[in-house]
Coordinates of C-alpha atoms in Angstrom, one line a residue:
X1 CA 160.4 104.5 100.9
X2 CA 156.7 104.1 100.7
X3 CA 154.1 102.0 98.3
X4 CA 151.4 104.4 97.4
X5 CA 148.5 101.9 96.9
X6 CA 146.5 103.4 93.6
X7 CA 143.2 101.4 93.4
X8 CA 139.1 102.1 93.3
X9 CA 137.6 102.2 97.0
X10 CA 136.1 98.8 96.6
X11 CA 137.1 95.6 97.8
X12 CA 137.4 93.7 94.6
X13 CA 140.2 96.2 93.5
X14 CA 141.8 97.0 97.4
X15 CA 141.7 92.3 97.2
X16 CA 143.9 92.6 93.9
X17 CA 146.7 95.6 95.4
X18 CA 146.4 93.6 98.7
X19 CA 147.4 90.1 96.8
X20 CA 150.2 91.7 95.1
X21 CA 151.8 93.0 98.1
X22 CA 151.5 90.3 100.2
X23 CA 153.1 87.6 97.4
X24 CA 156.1 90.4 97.5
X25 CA 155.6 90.2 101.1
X26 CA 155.3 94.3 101.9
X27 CA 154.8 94.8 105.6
X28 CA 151.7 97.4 106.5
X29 CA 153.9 100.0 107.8
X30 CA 155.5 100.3 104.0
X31 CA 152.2 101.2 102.2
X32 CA 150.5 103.8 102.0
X33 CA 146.7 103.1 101.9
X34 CA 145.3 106.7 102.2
X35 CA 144.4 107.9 98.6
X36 CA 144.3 111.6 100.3
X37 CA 147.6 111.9 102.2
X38 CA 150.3 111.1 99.3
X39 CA 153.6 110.1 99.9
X40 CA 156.4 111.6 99.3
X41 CA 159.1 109.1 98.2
X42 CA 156.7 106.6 96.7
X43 CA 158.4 102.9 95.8
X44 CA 157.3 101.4 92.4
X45 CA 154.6 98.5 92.8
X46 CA 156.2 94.9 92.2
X47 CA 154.9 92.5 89.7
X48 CA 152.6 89.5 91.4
X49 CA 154.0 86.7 91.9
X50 CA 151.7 83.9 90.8
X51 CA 153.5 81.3 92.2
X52 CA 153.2 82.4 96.0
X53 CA 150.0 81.0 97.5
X54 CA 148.0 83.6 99.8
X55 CA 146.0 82.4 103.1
X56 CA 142.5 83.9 102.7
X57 CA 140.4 82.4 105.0
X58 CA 136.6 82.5 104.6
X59 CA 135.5 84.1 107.5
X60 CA 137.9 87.1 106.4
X61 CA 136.1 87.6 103.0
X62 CA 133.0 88.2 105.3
X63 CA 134.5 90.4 107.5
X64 CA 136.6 92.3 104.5
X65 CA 133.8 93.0 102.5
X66 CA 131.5 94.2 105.1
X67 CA 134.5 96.5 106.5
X68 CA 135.3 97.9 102.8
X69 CA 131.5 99.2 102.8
X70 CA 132.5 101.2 106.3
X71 CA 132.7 104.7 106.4
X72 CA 136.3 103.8 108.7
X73 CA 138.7 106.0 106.7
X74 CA 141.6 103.2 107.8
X75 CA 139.5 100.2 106.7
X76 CA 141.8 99.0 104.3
X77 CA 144.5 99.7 106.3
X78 CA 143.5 97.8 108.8
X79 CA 142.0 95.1 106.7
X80 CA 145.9 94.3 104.8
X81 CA 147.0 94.3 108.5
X82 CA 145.0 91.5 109.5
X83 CA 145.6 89.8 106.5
X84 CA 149.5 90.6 106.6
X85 CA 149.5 89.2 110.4
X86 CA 147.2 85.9 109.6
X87 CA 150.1 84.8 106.7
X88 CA 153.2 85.8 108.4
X89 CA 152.9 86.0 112.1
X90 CA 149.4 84.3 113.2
X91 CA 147.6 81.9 111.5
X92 CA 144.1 81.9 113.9
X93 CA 144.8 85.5 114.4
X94 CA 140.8 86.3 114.0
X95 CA 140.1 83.7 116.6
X96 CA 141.6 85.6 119.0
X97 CA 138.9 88.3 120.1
X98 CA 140.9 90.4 122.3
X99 CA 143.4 91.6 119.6
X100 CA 143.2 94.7 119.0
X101 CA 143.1 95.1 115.3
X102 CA 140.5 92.2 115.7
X103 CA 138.4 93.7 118.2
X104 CA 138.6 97.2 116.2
X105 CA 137.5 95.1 112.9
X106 CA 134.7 93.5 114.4
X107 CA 133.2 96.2 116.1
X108 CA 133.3 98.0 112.5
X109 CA 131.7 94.8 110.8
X110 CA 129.0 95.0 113.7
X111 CA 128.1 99.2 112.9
X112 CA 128.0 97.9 109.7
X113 CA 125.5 95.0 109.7
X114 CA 123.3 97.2 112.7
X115 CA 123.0 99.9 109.5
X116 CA 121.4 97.4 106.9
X117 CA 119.2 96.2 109.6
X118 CA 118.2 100.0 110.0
X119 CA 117.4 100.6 106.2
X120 CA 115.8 97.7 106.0
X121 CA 113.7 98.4 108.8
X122 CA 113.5 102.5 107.8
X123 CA 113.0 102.9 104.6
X124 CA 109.6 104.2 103.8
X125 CA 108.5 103.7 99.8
X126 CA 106.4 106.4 98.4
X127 CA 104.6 105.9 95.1
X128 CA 104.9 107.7 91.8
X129 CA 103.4 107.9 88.6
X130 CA 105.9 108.5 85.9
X131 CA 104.8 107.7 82.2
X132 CA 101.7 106.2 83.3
X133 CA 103.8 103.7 85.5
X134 CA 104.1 103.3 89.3
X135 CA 107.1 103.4 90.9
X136 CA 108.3 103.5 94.1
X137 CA 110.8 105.7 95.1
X138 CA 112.3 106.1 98.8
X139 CA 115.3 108.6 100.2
X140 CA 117.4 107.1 103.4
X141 CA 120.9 108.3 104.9
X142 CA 122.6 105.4 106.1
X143 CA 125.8 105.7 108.5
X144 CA 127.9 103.4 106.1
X145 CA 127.9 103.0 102.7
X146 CA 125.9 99.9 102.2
X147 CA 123.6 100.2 99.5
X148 CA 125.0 97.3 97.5
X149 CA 124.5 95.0 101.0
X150 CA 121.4 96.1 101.7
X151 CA 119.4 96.9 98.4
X152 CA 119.4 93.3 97.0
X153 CA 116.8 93.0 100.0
X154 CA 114.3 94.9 99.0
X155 CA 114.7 93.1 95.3
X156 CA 113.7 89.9 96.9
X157 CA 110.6 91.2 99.0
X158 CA 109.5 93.8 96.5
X159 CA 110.2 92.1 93.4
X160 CA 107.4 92.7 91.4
X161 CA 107.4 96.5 91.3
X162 CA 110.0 99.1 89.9
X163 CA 111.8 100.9 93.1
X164 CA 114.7 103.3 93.4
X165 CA 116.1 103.7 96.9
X166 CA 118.4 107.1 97.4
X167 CA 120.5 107.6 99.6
X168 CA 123.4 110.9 99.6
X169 CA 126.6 108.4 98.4
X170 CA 124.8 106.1 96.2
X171 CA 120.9 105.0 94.6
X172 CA 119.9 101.6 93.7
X173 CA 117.1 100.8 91.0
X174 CA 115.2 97.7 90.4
X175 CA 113.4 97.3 87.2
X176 CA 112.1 93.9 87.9
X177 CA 114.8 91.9 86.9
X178 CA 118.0 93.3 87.8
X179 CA 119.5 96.2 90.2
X180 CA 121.2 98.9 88.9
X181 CA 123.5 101.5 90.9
X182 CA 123.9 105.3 90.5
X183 CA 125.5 108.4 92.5
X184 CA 123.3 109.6 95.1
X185 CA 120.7 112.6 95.8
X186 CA 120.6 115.1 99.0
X187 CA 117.3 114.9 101.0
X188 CA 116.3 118.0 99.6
X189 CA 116.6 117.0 96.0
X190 CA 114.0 114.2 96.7
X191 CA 110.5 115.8 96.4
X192 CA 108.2 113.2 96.2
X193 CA 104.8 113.3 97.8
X194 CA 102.2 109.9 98.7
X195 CA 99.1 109.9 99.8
X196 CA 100.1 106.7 101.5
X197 CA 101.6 108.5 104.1
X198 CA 98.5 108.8 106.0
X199 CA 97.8 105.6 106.1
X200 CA 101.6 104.8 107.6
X201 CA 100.4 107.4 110.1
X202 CA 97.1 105.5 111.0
X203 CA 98.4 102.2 111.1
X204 CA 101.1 103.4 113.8
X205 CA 98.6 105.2 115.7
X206 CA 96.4 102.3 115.9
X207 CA 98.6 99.8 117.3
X208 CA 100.3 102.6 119.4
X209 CA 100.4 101.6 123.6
X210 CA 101.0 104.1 125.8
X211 CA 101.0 101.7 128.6
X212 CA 105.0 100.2 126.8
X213 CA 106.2 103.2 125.3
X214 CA 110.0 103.8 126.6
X215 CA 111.3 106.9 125.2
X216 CA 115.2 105.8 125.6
X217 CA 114.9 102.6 124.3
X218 CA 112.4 103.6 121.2
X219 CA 115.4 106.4 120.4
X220 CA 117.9 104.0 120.4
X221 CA 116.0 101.3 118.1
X222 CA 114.7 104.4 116.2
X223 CA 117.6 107.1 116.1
X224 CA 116.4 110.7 115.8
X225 CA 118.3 110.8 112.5
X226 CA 115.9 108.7 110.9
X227 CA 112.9 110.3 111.8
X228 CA 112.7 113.2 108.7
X229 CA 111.9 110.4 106.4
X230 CA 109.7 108.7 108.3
X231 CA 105.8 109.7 107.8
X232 CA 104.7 108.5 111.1
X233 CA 107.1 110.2 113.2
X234 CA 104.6 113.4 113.6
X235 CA 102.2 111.0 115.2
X236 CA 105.3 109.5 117.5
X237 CA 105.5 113.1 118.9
X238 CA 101.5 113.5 119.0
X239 CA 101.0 110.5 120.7
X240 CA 103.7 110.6 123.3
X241 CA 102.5 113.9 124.1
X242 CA 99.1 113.0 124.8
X243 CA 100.4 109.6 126.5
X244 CA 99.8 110.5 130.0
X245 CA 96.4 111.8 129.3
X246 CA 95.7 108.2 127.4
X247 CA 97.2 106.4 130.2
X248 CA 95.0 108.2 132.9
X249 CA 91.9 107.3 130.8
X250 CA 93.2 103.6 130.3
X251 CA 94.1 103.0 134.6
X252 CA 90.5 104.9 134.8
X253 CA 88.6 102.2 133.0
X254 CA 90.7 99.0 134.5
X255 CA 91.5 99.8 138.3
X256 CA 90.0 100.0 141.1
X257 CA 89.7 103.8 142.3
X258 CA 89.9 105.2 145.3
X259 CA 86.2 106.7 146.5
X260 CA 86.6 109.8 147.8
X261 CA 83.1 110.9 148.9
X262 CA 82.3 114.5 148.4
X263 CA 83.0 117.4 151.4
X264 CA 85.9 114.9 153.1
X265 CA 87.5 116.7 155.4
X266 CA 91.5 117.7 154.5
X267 CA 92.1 114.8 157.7
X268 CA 90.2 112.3 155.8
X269 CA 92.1 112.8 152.8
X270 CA 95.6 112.7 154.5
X271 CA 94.6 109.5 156.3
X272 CA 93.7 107.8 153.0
X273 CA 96.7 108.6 151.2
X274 CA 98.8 107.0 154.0
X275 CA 97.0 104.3 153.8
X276 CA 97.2 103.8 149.8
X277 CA 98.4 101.1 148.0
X278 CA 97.1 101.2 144.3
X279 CA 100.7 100.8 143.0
X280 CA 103.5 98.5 144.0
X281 CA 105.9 101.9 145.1
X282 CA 104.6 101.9 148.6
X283 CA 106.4 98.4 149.2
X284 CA 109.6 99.8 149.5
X285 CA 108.6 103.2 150.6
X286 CA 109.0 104.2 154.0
X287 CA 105.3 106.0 154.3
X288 CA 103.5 108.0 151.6
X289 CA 104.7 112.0 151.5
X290 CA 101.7 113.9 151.9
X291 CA 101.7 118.0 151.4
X292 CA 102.5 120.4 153.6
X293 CA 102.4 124.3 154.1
X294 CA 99.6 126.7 154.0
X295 CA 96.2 125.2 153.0
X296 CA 94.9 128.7 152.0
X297 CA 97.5 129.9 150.0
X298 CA 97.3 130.9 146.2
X299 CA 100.6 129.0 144.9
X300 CA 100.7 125.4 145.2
X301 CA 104.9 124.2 144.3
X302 CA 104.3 120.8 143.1
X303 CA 107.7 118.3 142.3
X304 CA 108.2 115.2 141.0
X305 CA 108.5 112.7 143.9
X306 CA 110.1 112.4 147.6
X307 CA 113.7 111.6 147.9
X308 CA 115.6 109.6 150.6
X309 CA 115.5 112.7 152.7
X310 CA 111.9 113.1 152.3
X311 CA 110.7 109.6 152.5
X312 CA 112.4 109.2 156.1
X313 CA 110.5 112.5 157.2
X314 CA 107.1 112.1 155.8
X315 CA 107.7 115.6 154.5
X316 CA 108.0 117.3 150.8
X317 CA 111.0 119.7 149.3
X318 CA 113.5 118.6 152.7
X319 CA 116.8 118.3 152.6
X320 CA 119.4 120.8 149.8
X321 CA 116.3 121.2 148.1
X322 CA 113.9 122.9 150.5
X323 CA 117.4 124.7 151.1
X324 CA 117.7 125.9 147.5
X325 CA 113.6 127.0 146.7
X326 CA 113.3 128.5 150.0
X327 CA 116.5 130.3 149.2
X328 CA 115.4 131.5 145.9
X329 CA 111.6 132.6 147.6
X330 CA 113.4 134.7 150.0
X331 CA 114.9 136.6 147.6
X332 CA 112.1 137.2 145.7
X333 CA 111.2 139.1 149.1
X334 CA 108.4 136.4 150.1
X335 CA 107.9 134.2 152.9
X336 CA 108.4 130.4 152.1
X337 CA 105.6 129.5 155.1
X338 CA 103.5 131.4 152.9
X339 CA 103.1 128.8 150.5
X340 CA 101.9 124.9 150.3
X341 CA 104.6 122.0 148.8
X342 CA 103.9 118.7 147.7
X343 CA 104.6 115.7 145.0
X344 CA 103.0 114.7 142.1
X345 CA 103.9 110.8 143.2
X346 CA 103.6 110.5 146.8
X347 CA 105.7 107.6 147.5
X348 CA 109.4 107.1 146.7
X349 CA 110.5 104.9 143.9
X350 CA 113.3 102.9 144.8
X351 CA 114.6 99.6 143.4
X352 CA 116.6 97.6 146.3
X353 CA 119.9 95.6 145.1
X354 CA 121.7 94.7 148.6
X355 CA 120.7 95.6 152.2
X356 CA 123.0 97.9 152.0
X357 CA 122.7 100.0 149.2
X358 CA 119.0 100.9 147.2
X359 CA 118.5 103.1 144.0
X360 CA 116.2 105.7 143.7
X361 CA 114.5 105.8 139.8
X362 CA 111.8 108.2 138.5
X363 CA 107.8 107.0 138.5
X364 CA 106.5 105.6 135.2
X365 CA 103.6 106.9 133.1
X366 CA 101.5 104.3 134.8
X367 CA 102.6 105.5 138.8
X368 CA 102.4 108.8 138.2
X369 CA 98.6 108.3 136.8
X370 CA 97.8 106.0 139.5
X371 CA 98.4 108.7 142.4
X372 CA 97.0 111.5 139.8
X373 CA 94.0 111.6 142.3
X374 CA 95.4 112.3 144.9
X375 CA 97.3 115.6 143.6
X376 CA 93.3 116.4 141.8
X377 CA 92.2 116.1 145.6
X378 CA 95.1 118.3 147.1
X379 CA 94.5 121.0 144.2
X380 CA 90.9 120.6 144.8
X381 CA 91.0 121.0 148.5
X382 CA 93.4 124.2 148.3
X383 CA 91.8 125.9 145.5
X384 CA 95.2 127.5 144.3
X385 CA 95.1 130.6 142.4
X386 CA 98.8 129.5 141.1
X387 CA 100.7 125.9 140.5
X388 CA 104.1 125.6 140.0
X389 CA 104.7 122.5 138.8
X390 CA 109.1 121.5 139.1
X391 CA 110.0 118.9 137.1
X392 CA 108.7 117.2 134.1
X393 CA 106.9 114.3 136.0
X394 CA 104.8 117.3 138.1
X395 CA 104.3 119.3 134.9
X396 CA 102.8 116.4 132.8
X397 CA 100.6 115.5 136.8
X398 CA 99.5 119.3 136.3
X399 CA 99.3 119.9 131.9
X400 CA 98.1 116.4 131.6
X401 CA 100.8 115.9 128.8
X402 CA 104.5 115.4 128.2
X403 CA 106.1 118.5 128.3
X404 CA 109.3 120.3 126.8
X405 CA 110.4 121.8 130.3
X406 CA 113.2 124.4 128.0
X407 CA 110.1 125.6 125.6
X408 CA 107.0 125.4 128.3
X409 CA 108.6 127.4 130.9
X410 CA 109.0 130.4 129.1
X411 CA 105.2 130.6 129.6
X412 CA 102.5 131.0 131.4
X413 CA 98.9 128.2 131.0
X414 CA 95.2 128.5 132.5
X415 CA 94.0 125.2 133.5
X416 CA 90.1 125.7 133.3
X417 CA 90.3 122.1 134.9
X418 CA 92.4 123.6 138.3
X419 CA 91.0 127.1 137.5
X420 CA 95.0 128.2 138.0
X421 CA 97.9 129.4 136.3
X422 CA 100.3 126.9 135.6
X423 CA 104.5 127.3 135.2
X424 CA 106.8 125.0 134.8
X425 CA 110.4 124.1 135.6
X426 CA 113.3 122.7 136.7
X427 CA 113.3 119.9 138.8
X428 CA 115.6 121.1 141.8
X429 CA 116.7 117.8 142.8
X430 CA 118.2 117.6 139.3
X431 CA 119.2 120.4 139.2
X432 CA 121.3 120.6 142.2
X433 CA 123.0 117.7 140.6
X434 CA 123.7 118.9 137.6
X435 CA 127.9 118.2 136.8
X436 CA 128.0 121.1 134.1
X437 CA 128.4 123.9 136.5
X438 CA 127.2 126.3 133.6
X439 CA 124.6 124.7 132.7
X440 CA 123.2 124.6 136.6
X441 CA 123.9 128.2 137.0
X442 CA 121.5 129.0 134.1
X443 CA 118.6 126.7 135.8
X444 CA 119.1 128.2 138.7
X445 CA 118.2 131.3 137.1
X446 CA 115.4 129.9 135.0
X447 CA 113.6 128.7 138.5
X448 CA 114.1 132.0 139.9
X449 CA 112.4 133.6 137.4
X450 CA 109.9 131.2 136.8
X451 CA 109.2 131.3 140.8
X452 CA 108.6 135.3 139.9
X453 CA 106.5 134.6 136.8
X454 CA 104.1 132.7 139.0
X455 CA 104.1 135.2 141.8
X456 CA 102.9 138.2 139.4
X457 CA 99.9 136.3 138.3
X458 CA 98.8 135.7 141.9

């Protein structure tokens, strides 16, 4: 026999039904918590027994009522459980970390508190007239439902002006003096348009540095599924586009160039770019990876930068991946001699941890516009009619922007700076280490048709 537990999904009601069995003492496995999945031989609910003292510790009402505003569809389940264990079997149960059902409920309370931080930080007020009144309305999807936690917030730092906050579960309303609560709205239900907006997106793009911007950690800090309601987003993807352009122009202004004197000789050039040390990669580089291949040819492959493999030689595109593009040239029925390969970063990037073992990372922004004059000089010097640029770090060397390698290759650009055709795709070393054996087939065939894209324009 089973206790159905009938109550509201809220913790003041669930802290009622949970008192009540616990003072009959009713073990977890005997209810039933799931107001979806009934039970089929359902026991009648005893009376309370006032008489029978609970053990509620503090810390548990803190936990509890951050856990009931979870989207966990066993929170209360587990939340009786804990409460269950900590008045029959384990007193300091919640001290002890590495339980399971208090590891589980802490890692829940933790989601939980991370999602106000995130409305907090995300919500985006838009202003309204309505009956010759402002008001400030805003739309947000949280991950939990914790608009109760979070709205009382935005009462204390916007307390002078009316504000609703929408979310899809539930809406909040401050009318100056108190906070009301409704059922929610769909984004697409909240049509409200502010001026304001533009100055959200000036203000972002004034304090904007391309010189810090990390795209992994700015995505995790500022999940993607945030972004529709944010007005400054369209300048995120703007400016990060533009960022190795504005990065160029900023190293340009602040270091100390290389001179390269007009009509220096192709051995000139080579010798200075051994000897270069602008950026910190050629500390732990082995020598700097010059070009290599016909001087007078019309295509120019360009990739990101040297390997182990190519590092020890001196020499671009060795190793599998010289292997696999001169593989893929061949059968395109042209000679791979015919052609000249470099990097876009001529030095290898690699960060040592033991004398034994080193790890090889990608450039930055700021390496990759550092040796941006020696792949200018290279271009320059070769006059290709065609550039191939593999990888994203060549194709932003060679666009002079971020670019969306899936989208970009599937055409062809005229650099008026190069005077060349310019395709992008796949980086090969990547590539070749692709796990998803589907997915690697497919950009093997994307770079063999992007190797023949190039070829018919030359």
């Amino acid at each position: 026999m089973i206790y159905q537990a009938h109550f509201q999904q809220n913790f003041a009601d669930w802290r009622e039904l949970a008192r009540t069995f616990l003072q009959n003492k009713i073990s977890p496995q005997e209810i039933n918590w799931d107001q979806n999945q009934k039970s089929l031989l359902i026991q009648p609910i005893p009376e309370a027994d006032p008489n029978k003292i609970i053990f509620v510790p503090p810390h548990f009402l803190k936990l509890a009522k951050k856990l009931s505003h979870s989207r966990y569809s066993e929170r209360w389940d587990l939340l009786y459980r804990l409460l269950y264990r900590m008045n029959f079997e384990e007193k300091n149960l919640l001290q002890n970390n590495v339980d399971p059902d208090v590891s589980k409920a802490n890692l829940i309370a933790k989601s939980v508190s991370r999602d106000i931080h995130k409305m907090h930080a995300f919500v985006r007020f838009k202003k309204t007239i309505k009956d010759n009144n402002e008001l400030y309305m805003a739309w947000h999807k949280p991950e939990h439902l914790i608009v109760p936690l979070a709205a009382p917030f935005f009462a204390r730092r916007f307390g002078d002006r009316p504000w609703t906050i929408f979310t899809p579960d539930q809406s909040a309303h401050w009318n100056g003096k108190s906070l009301t609560y409704f059922e929610g709205i769909s984004q697409e239900q909240f049509n409200v348009d502010d001026t304001f907006d533009e100055a959200w997106k000036a203000y972002y793009s004034s304090i904007y540095n391309p010189a810090r911007i990390n795209l992994k950690a700015m995505k995790q800090e500022m999940a993607p599924k945030y972004w529709s309601t944010l007005p400054e987003v369209s300048e995120i993807k703007r400016l990060i586009q533009n960022n190795p352009q504005r990065l160029l122009e900023m190293q340009n202004s602040v270091i100390e160039k290389v001179e390269l004197p007009n009509g220096i000789s192709w051995k000139e050039l080579q010798q200075k770019a051994l000897q270069c040390q602008q950026c910190s990669l050629h500390k732990n580089a082995t020598q700097t990876v010059w070009g290599y291949g016909d001087s007078n040819s019309d295509l120019m492959i360009v990739g990101d930068s040297p390997g182990e493999t190519e590092d020890g030689l001196g020499k671009a595109f060795q190793g599998a991946a010289m292997d696999r593009l001169f593989y893929l040239i061949r059968k395109l029925n042209k000679n791979p001699e015919d052609f000249y390969y470099t990097y876009a970063v001529k030095h290898i990037k690699r960060r040592i941890n033991s004398p034994q073992y080193s790890q090889i990372l990608k450039p930055s922004w700021n390496e990759m516009g550092t040796c941006q004059i020696w792949l200018e000089a290279e271009i320059n010097k070769i006059k290709p009619k065609a550039i191939l640029a593999v990888g994203r770090i060549a194709a932003t060397s060679v666009l002079g922007r971020l670019p969306q390698i899936s989208s970009d290759r599937k055409q062809l650009f005229y650099s008026s700076k190069y005077q060349a055709q310019i395709q992008v795709s796949w980086d090969i070393d990547s590539l070749l280490k692709e796990k998803n054996r589907e997915s690697k087939q497919c950009k093997i065939k994307d770079l063999s048709q992007d190797l023949r894209s190039i070829l018919s324009s030359i």
